[in-house]
Amino acid sequence: MERKQHKRPTTIMQEHPEFTRTSAVYVSTHQEEMKGLLDSLSTQEVRESCRNKASLRDTMCMQSRTGVIYASARAKEFGWTGPDDPLWGNLGQGAPETQPLPNQPERNLHVDLTDETNEYSSVNGRSDLREAVANYYNKFFRSGKESQYSPENVAIVAGGRAGLSRLMCTLHNCNVGYSLPDYTAYSQLLGEFNGISPIVVEQDEENCTATSAESLRRQVRLHGLGGFLFSNPGNPTGTIVRGQKLSEYCAIARDENCLMLMDEFYSHYCYDEDSDEGRASVEARGFNAFSSAEFVDDVDEDPVVIINGLTKNWRLPGWRVCWVVGPRHAIDVLASVGSFMDGGANQPLQAAAPSLLNIDFVRDDAIALQAHFRAKRDYLVDNLRRLGIVVESPDATFYLWANVGSLPPPLNNGVIFFEHCIRHKVICCPGIFFDVNPYHRRKYTRSPFVNFVRLSFGPKWQNLHLAMAAIERMVNSARKGKIGPLTEPAA
């Protein structure tokens, strides 16, 4: 039987040539090479032509990818073998380096496999780990407060996305606000659950990367928001909402009955120790960190939930041990959802985790982490600015939100910059992926982030040195008008 040939879908570049109109020089020199450039970008826009007559294969291809997955998949097409590839500078990585850091306290990573740990865990996690998580928040962020978290306020989940998915599954007939730019997976998270309607909340502060409390309250009322999801510190911008402003956010949650979904995965990666909030944190806790838990009045009544875990702040992404902290009634519902959605987190690793939440260990570990990652941040910021890339020095996270629009063409477009990077053995993440776009109702070609890329200083120093050397060669070639064509790897 003759095999039916599938029609190749139209690409973003073919449908929207304005995506590449960064300059006449670029268009005349590189237009032909750009055809088919984004065929592998499996977003709904790219696969639109498959919608009406979709086979199973086409249907699977239509499923969206997060930015890191897309960037990694493209890099593999050009020979990248994985995070330990010694020839590549990986600045696209959404995870921190995991090896011991200078001056870091010893980590007990021993895992016991016993008859007990080989059994299923409770859907909401082991009681000893839930107690350790509650104690972490009470000690560092609720000292002296009458209302304290208990193990019943904690659900242990198999990764942050599992926790967020459980939460989204509990919401019905609910408008949920979100900000731009933000974590790439929010596009899928906000677009796959029928009980919610995602609504963008306008940013009005700090180069449109933050929302004032006054503006947030107004938009909660205007749009009837029953929930507000945001990463804090912000991924990809590194912006922090803390201190008085975070207190006002929590007050809005109480006053407007709006569930605040606080994604605090980078809350130990704080470099603003010279700010009033940073100094106050060091004085109160012995290290610079924050949490919305500090501003919750009643842990069982305030509509505030916190998502965090070992993935980023403890630099153990492979463990997939994270948590959701919130009112008891909310945690009880998460157990019901988890019973059919994911079944719970890995029990042996849960059993090994409580020692990592020891109060002295947390403090000393965070201090070592901040010193190490601050140095990497400063190195990248200084060198990128030297090349003419516009970048703010972030107060938190291990990401830089870089604007390449001032570079010579064709590198003044974030997607084109990314494509040249992978041909020079460098990985970054195009800014359009952080234009959170549930249901793909807005066109990427109109994205305000088309000239941006996210660069990660999460990986080891070697990655940063390799990447900066390659980016400098790339930019210098563009300035001389000698940058090579965008050819695809041999099949």
Coordinates of C-alpha atoms in Angstrom, one line a residue:
M1 CA 0.0 0.0 0.0
E2 CA 1.3 3.4 -0.9
R3 CA 2.0 5.4 2.2
K4 CA 0.1 8.7 2.4
Q5 CA 2.4 11.7 2.5
H6 CA 1.5 14.3 5.1
K7 CA 1.6 17.9 3.9
R8 CA 4.3 19.8 5.6
P9 CA 2.8 22.5 7.8
T10 CA 3.3 26.2 7.1
T11 CA 5.9 27.8 9.4
I12 CA 5.7 31.0 11.3
M13 CA 8.3 32.4 9.0
Q14 CA 6.3 31.6 5.9
E15 CA 3.0 32.9 7.2
H16 CA 4.5 36.0 8.8
P17 CA 7.4 37.4 6.9
E18 CA 7.3 40.5 9.0
F19 CA 8.9 38.3 11.8
T20 CA 12.2 38.6 9.9
R21 CA 11.9 42.3 8.8
T22 CA 14.5 43.5 11.2
S23 CA 16.4 45.4 8.4
A24 CA 16.7 45.5 4.6
V25 CA 20.2 44.1 4.9
Y26 CA 18.9 41.0 6.8
V27 CA 16.0 40.4 4.4
S28 CA 18.1 40.6 1.3
T29 CA 20.8 38.4 2.7
H30 CA 19.0 35.8 4.8
Q31 CA 15.4 35.6 3.7
E32 CA 15.8 32.3 1.8
E33 CA 17.7 30.7 4.6
M34 CA 14.9 31.4 7.0
K35 CA 12.3 29.3 5.2
G36 CA 11.3 26.4 7.3
L37 CA 13.4 27.7 10.3
L38 CA 10.7 27.1 12.9
D39 CA 9.2 23.9 11.5
S40 CA 10.2 22.1 14.7
L41 CA 8.4 24.7 17.0
S42 CA 5.4 22.6 17.9
T43 CA 3.0 25.3 18.8
Q44 CA -0.6 25.5 17.7
E45 CA 0.2 28.3 15.2
V46 CA 2.8 26.2 13.4
R47 CA 0.6 23.2 13.2
E48 CA -2.6 25.1 12.3
S49 CA -2.9 23.5 8.9
C50 CA -3.2 20.1 10.6
R51 CA -6.2 21.1 12.7
N52 CA -9.0 20.0 10.4
K53 CA -7.7 16.8 9.1
A54 CA -5.5 15.6 12.0
S55 CA -4.2 12.1 12.2
L56 CA -3.0 10.8 15.6
R57 CA 0.6 11.7 14.5
D58 CA -0.5 15.2 13.6
T59 CA -2.5 15.6 16.9
M60 CA 0.6 14.6 18.9
C61 CA 2.7 17.1 17.0
M62 CA 0.3 19.9 17.8
Q63 CA 1.0 19.7 21.5
S64 CA 2.8 22.8 22.7
R65 CA 6.3 22.7 24.1
T66 CA 7.8 24.8 26.8
G67 CA 10.6 27.1 25.8
V68 CA 13.4 25.0 27.4
I69 CA 12.1 21.8 25.7
Y70 CA 12.0 23.5 22.3
A71 CA 15.5 25.1 22.8
S72 CA 16.9 21.7 23.9
A73 CA 15.3 19.8 21.0
R74 CA 16.7 22.3 18.4
A75 CA 20.2 22.1 20.0
K76 CA 20.1 18.3 19.7
E77 CA 19.5 18.6 16.0
F78 CA 22.8 20.4 15.8
G79 CA 24.7 17.8 17.9
W80 CA 24.2 18.8 21.5
T81 CA 24.3 15.6 23.6
G82 CA 22.9 16.8 26.9
P83 CA 23.8 19.0 29.9
D84 CA 27.3 17.6 30.3
D85 CA 28.3 18.1 26.7
P86 CA 31.8 19.8 27.1
L87 CA 31.6 21.5 23.7
W88 CA 28.5 23.5 24.3
G89 CA 27.7 26.6 26.4
N90 CA 24.2 25.9 27.7
L91 CA 22.5 29.1 28.9
G92 CA 19.1 27.7 28.2
Q93 CA 19.0 25.5 31.2
G94 CA 16.1 26.0 33.6
A95 CA 17.8 24.3 36.5
P96 CA 20.8 25.1 38.8
E97 CA 24.1 23.3 38.9
T98 CA 23.8 20.5 41.5
Q99 CA 27.4 19.8 42.6
P100 CA 28.7 21.0 45.9
L101 CA 29.4 24.8 46.0
P102 CA 32.3 26.7 47.8
N103 CA 31.6 27.1 51.5
Q104 CA 28.4 25.1 51.3
P105 CA 27.5 23.0 54.3
E106 CA 27.6 19.2 53.9
R107 CA 24.4 17.8 52.3
N108 CA 23.1 14.5 53.5
L109 CA 21.9 13.0 50.2
H110 CA 21.8 9.4 51.5
V111 CA 18.6 7.6 50.5
D112 CA 17.5 4.4 52.4
L113 CA 15.5 1.8 50.6
T114 CA 13.5 0.0 53.2
D115 CA 10.3 -2.0 53.3
E116 CA 8.5 1.2 54.4
T117 CA 9.9 3.5 51.7
N118 CA 9.2 0.9 49.0
E119 CA 5.5 1.3 49.8
Y120 CA 3.2 4.0 48.3
S121 CA 3.4 7.3 50.2
S122 CA 0.3 9.2 51.3
V123 CA -1.0 11.2 48.3
N124 CA -0.1 14.4 50.1
G125 CA 3.2 13.1 51.3
R126 CA 5.0 11.8 54.4
S127 CA 4.1 13.4 57.7
D128 CA 7.7 13.9 58.8
L129 CA 8.5 15.9 55.6
R130 CA 5.2 17.9 55.8
E131 CA 6.1 18.8 59.4
A132 CA 9.7 19.9 58.3
V133 CA 8.2 22.1 55.6
A134 CA 5.7 23.7 58.0
N135 CA 8.6 24.3 60.5
Y136 CA 10.7 26.0 57.8
Y137 CA 8.0 28.6 57.1
N138 CA 7.1 29.0 60.8
K139 CA 10.7 29.5 61.9
F140 CA 11.9 31.9 59.1
F141 CA 8.7 33.7 58.2
R142 CA 6.1 33.4 61.0
S143 CA 8.2 33.8 64.2
G144 CA 6.0 35.3 66.9
K145 CA 2.7 35.0 65.0
E146 CA -0.2 33.3 66.6
S147 CA -1.3 31.4 63.5
Q148 CA 1.3 28.8 62.6
Y149 CA 1.5 26.2 59.8
S150 CA 1.0 22.5 60.6
P151 CA 1.7 19.4 58.6
E152 CA -2.0 19.6 57.6
N153 CA -1.2 22.8 55.7
V154 CA 1.3 21.1 53.5
A155 CA 1.0 18.8 50.5
I156 CA 4.2 17.1 49.1
V157 CA 4.0 16.9 45.3
A158 CA 6.1 15.4 42.5
G159 CA 7.5 18.7 41.2
G160 CA 6.2 22.2 41.0
R161 CA 4.2 21.6 37.8
A162 CA 2.4 18.7 39.5
G163 CA 1.5 21.0 42.4
L164 CA 0.3 23.8 40.1
S165 CA -1.7 21.3 38.0
R166 CA -3.4 20.0 41.1
L167 CA -4.3 23.5 42.1
M168 CA -5.7 24.4 38.6
C169 CA -7.8 21.3 38.6
T170 CA -9.6 22.4 41.8
L171 CA -10.7 25.7 40.2
H172 CA -14.1 25.9 38.5
N173 CA -15.8 28.9 36.8
C174 CA -12.9 31.0 37.8
N175 CA -11.1 33.9 36.1
V176 CA -7.3 33.5 36.8
G177 CA -5.0 36.4 36.3
Y178 CA -1.4 36.1 35.1
S179 CA 1.4 38.5 34.1
L180 CA 3.7 39.0 31.1
P181 CA 6.4 37.9 30.8
D182 CA 6.3 34.8 33.0
Y183 CA 7.2 31.1 33.2
T184 CA 6.7 29.4 29.9
A185 CA 4.8 26.4 31.3
Y186 CA 2.0 28.8 32.4
S187 CA 0.7 28.8 28.8
Q188 CA -0.2 25.1 29.0
L189 CA -1.2 25.3 32.7
L190 CA -3.7 28.1 32.1
G191 CA -4.9 26.7 28.8
E192 CA -5.6 23.0 29.6
F193 CA -8.1 23.2 32.4
N194 CA -11.7 24.0 31.4
G195 CA -12.7 25.4 34.8
I196 CA -10.6 28.5 34.4
S197 CA -10.5 31.5 32.1
P198 CA -7.0 33.1 31.9
I199 CA -6.8 36.9 31.9
V200 CA -3.7 39.0 31.5
V201 CA -2.9 41.4 34.3
E202 CA -1.3 44.6 33.1
Q203 CA 2.2 45.5 34.5
D204 CA 2.7 49.1 35.4
E205 CA 6.1 49.2 37.2
E206 CA 9.8 48.5 36.5
N207 CA 9.8 48.5 32.7
C208 CA 6.5 46.7 32.7
T209 CA 7.8 43.7 34.7
A210 CA 5.9 44.3 37.9
T211 CA 2.4 45.3 39.0
S212 CA 1.7 47.8 41.7
A213 CA -0.7 46.7 44.5
E214 CA -3.1 49.5 43.5
S215 CA -3.2 48.3 39.9
L216 CA -3.6 44.7 40.9
R217 CA -6.5 45.4 43.2
R218 CA -8.2 47.4 40.4
Q219 CA -7.8 44.6 37.9
V220 CA -8.9 41.9 40.3
R221 CA -12.2 43.9 40.7
L222 CA -12.5 44.8 37.0
H223 CA -12.0 41.2 35.7
G224 CA -13.6 39.4 38.6
L225 CA -10.4 37.5 39.3
G226 CA -10.8 34.5 41.5
G227 CA -7.1 33.7 41.3
F228 CA -3.8 35.3 40.4
L229 CA -0.8 33.2 39.4
F230 CA 2.7 34.6 39.2
S231 CA 6.3 33.5 39.8
N232 CA 8.0 35.5 42.5
P233 CA 10.9 36.1 42.0
G234 CA 9.9 36.4 38.4
N235 CA 11.0 34.0 35.7
P236 CA 12.5 35.3 33.4
T237 CA 13.0 38.9 34.7
G238 CA 14.4 38.3 38.2
T239 CA 12.0 40.9 39.6
I240 CA 11.0 40.5 43.3
V241 CA 7.7 41.4 45.0
R242 CA 8.6 41.6 48.7
G243 CA 8.2 43.7 51.8
Q244 CA 5.3 46.1 52.0
K245 CA 4.2 45.4 48.4
L246 CA 3.9 41.7 49.0
S247 CA 2.0 42.4 52.2
E248 CA -0.5 44.4 50.1
Y249 CA -0.8 41.5 47.6
C250 CA -1.8 39.3 50.5
A251 CA -4.3 41.9 51.8
I252 CA -5.8 41.9 48.3
A253 CA -6.2 38.1 48.5
R254 CA -8.1 38.5 51.8
D255 CA -10.2 41.5 50.9
E256 CA -11.2 40.4 47.4
N257 CA -11.3 36.7 48.1
C258 CA -8.8 36.2 45.3
L259 CA -6.6 33.0 45.6
M260 CA -3.0 34.1 45.3
L261 CA -1.0 31.3 43.7
M262 CA 2.6 32.2 44.8
D263 CA 5.3 30.4 42.8
E264 CA 8.3 31.0 45.1
F265 CA 10.8 28.5 43.6
Y266 CA 13.6 31.0 43.4
S267 CA 13.1 32.7 46.8
H268 CA 16.6 31.8 48.0
Y269 CA 18.3 33.3 44.9
C270 CA 18.2 36.9 46.3
Y271 CA 21.0 39.4 45.6
D272 CA 19.3 42.6 46.9
E273 CA 20.9 42.5 50.3
D274 CA 21.6 46.2 50.1
S275 CA 17.9 47.1 49.8
D276 CA 15.8 47.9 52.8
E277 CA 14.0 44.5 52.5
G278 CA 17.2 42.6 52.0
R279 CA 18.9 44.1 55.1
A280 CA 15.7 43.4 57.1
S281 CA 15.7 39.8 56.0
V282 CA 19.4 39.3 56.9
E283 CA 18.8 40.8 60.3
A284 CA 15.7 38.7 61.0
R285 CA 16.7 35.3 59.5
G286 CA 20.5 35.4 59.1
F287 CA 20.2 35.3 55.3
N288 CA 18.4 37.1 52.5
A289 CA 15.1 35.4 51.5
F290 CA 11.4 36.1 51.5
S291 CA 8.0 34.4 51.4
S292 CA 4.4 35.5 51.2
A293 CA 4.0 33.2 54.3
E294 CA 5.2 36.2 56.3
F295 CA 2.1 38.3 55.4
V296 CA -0.6 35.6 55.9
D297 CA -2.8 36.5 58.9
D298 CA -4.6 33.2 59.3
V299 CA -3.0 30.2 57.7
D300 CA -6.3 28.3 57.5
E301 CA -8.4 31.2 56.2
D302 CA -6.3 33.5 54.0
P303 CA -6.6 32.5 50.3
V304 CA -2.8 32.3 49.7
V305 CA -1.0 29.2 48.6
I306 CA 2.7 28.8 48.1
I307 CA 4.4 26.5 45.7
N308 CA 8.1 25.7 46.4
G309 CA 10.4 22.7 46.7
L310 CA 13.9 21.2 46.5
T311 CA 14.2 21.7 42.8
K312 CA 15.7 25.2 42.7
N313 CA 16.4 26.6 46.2
W314 CA 18.0 23.3 47.3
R315 CA 19.4 22.5 43.9
L316 CA 18.0 19.0 43.6
P317 CA 15.9 19.1 40.4
G318 CA 16.1 15.4 39.8
W319 CA 14.4 14.6 43.1
R320 CA 11.0 16.0 42.0
V321 CA 10.2 16.6 45.7
C322 CA 8.2 19.9 46.1
W323 CA 5.3 21.2 48.1
V324 CA 2.2 23.3 48.2
V325 CA 1.5 25.2 51.5
G326 CA -1.9 26.7 52.2
P327 CA -5.2 26.5 54.2
R328 CA -6.1 23.0 55.4
H329 CA -9.3 22.8 53.4
A330 CA -7.3 23.6 50.2
I331 CA -4.7 20.9 51.0
D332 CA -7.4 18.4 51.7
V333 CA -8.8 19.0 48.2
L334 CA -5.3 18.6 46.7
A335 CA -5.2 15.1 48.1
S336 CA -8.4 14.2 46.3
V337 CA -7.1 15.6 43.0
G338 CA -3.7 14.0 43.5
S339 CA -5.3 10.6 44.0
F340 CA -6.3 10.5 40.3
M341 CA -3.8 13.0 38.8
D342 CA -0.4 11.9 39.9
G343 CA -0.6 9.6 43.0
G344 CA 2.0 11.5 45.0
A345 CA 5.8 12.0 45.2
N346 CA 8.6 9.5 45.5
Q347 CA 8.6 8.1 49.0
P348 CA 12.4 7.2 49.4
L349 CA 13.4 10.7 48.5
Q350 CA 10.7 12.2 50.7
A351 CA 12.2 10.2 53.6
A352 CA 15.7 11.6 52.9
A353 CA 14.5 15.2 52.6
P354 CA 13.8 16.4 56.2
S355 CA 17.5 16.9 57.0
L356 CA 17.7 19.4 54.2
L357 CA 15.2 21.6 55.9
N358 CA 17.2 21.8 59.1
I359 CA 17.2 25.4 60.1
D360 CA 21.0 25.9 60.4
F361 CA 21.6 24.0 57.1
V362 CA 19.0 26.1 55.2
R363 CA 20.6 29.4 56.4
D364 CA 24.2 28.4 55.6
D365 CA 23.3 26.7 52.3
A366 CA 21.5 29.8 51.1
I367 CA 24.4 32.1 52.0
A368 CA 26.8 29.9 49.9
L369 CA 24.3 29.7 47.1
Q370 CA 23.9 33.5 46.8
A371 CA 27.6 34.2 46.8
H372 CA 28.2 31.6 44.1
F373 CA 25.3 32.6 41.8
R374 CA 25.8 36.4 42.3
A375 CA 29.4 36.0 40.9
K376 CA 28.0 34.2 37.8
R377 CA 25.3 36.9 37.4
D378 CA 27.8 39.7 37.5
Y379 CA 30.1 37.9 35.0
L380 CA 27.4 37.5 32.4
V381 CA 25.9 41.0 32.9
D382 CA 29.3 42.7 32.4
N383 CA 30.2 40.7 29.3
L384 CA 26.8 41.0 27.6
R385 CA 26.7 44.8 28.2
R386 CA 30.2 45.0 26.7
L387 CA 28.8 43.4 23.5
G388 CA 25.9 45.9 23.3
I389 CA 23.2 43.6 24.6
V390 CA 20.8 45.5 26.9
V391 CA 20.3 43.6 30.2
E392 CA 19.3 44.6 33.7
S393 CA 21.1 43.0 36.6
P394 CA 18.4 40.9 38.3
D395 CA 17.7 41.1 42.0
A396 CA 16.9 37.3 42.0
T397 CA 16.7 34.0 40.2
F398 CA 19.5 32.7 37.9
Y399 CA 18.2 34.3 34.7
L400 CA 18.9 37.3 32.6
W401 CA 16.2 38.9 30.5
A402 CA 18.3 40.2 27.7
N403 CA 17.2 42.6 24.9
V404 CA 19.2 41.9 21.7
G405 CA 17.4 44.6 19.7
S406 CA 20.4 46.9 19.6
L407 CA 22.7 44.3 18.0
P408 CA 23.5 44.5 14.3
P409 CA 21.1 42.5 12.1
P410 CA 20.2 39.7 11.8
L411 CA 21.0 39.2 15.5
N412 CA 18.6 41.9 16.6
N413 CA 15.7 39.5 16.7
G414 CA 15.4 37.0 19.6
V415 CA 14.4 34.0 17.5
I416 CA 17.1 34.7 14.9
F417 CA 19.7 35.3 17.7
F418 CA 18.8 31.9 19.2
E419 CA 19.1 30.1 15.8
H420 CA 22.6 31.6 15.3
C421 CA 23.5 30.6 18.9
I422 CA 22.8 26.9 18.4
R423 CA 24.9 26.9 15.2
H424 CA 27.7 28.3 17.4
K425 CA 27.1 25.6 20.1
V426 CA 25.3 28.0 22.5
I427 CA 21.8 27.4 23.9
C428 CA 19.4 30.2 25.1
C429 CA 15.7 30.5 25.2
P430 CA 13.8 32.9 22.8
G431 CA 11.8 35.5 24.6
I432 CA 8.5 34.7 22.8
F433 CA 8.1 31.6 24.9
F434 CA 7.6 33.8 28.0
D435 CA 4.7 35.7 26.3
V436 CA 2.3 33.4 28.2
N437 CA -0.4 32.7 25.6
P438 CA -3.1 30.3 26.6
Y439 CA -5.1 29.0 23.7
H440 CA -2.7 30.8 21.4
R441 CA -5.0 33.7 20.8
R442 CA -2.2 36.2 20.3
K443 CA 0.3 36.0 17.4
Y444 CA 3.9 35.5 18.3
T445 CA 4.8 37.8 15.5
R446 CA 3.2 40.7 17.5
S447 CA 4.9 39.7 20.8
P448 CA 6.5 42.5 22.7
F449 CA 9.3 40.1 23.6
V450 CA 10.4 39.1 20.1
N451 CA 13.7 40.9 20.6
F452 CA 14.4 39.2 24.0
V453 CA 16.1 36.0 25.0
R454 CA 16.4 34.4 28.5
L455 CA 20.0 33.5 29.4
S456 CA 20.5 31.2 32.4
F457 CA 23.5 31.4 34.8
G458 CA 22.2 28.2 36.5
P459 CA 24.8 25.9 34.8
K460 CA 28.4 25.5 35.8
W461 CA 31.0 28.2 35.1
Q462 CA 32.4 26.2 32.1
N463 CA 29.1 26.7 30.3
L464 CA 29.2 30.5 30.9
H465 CA 32.8 30.8 29.6
L466 CA 32.1 28.7 26.5
A467 CA 28.9 30.6 25.7
M468 CA 30.3 34.1 26.1
A469 CA 33.3 33.3 23.9
A470 CA 30.9 32.0 21.2
I471 CA 28.4 34.9 21.5
E472 CA 31.3 37.4 21.2
R473 CA 32.5 35.7 18.0
M474 CA 28.9 35.8 16.7
V475 CA 28.4 39.5 17.4
N476 CA 31.7 40.5 15.9
S477 CA 30.9 38.6 12.7
A478 CA 27.6 40.4 12.5
R479 CA 29.3 43.7 12.9
K480 CA 31.6 42.9 10.0
G481 CA 28.7 41.7 7.9
K482 CA 30.2 38.2 7.8
I483 CA 27.8 36.2 9.8
G484 CA 27.0 32.9 8.1
P485 CA 23.7 31.7 6.6
L486 CA 21.2 29.7 8.7
T487 CA 21.6 26.3 7.2
E488 CA 19.9 23.2 8.7
P489 CA 22.0 20.2 9.8
A490 CA 22.4 17.3 7.4
A491 CA 19.6 14.7 7.7

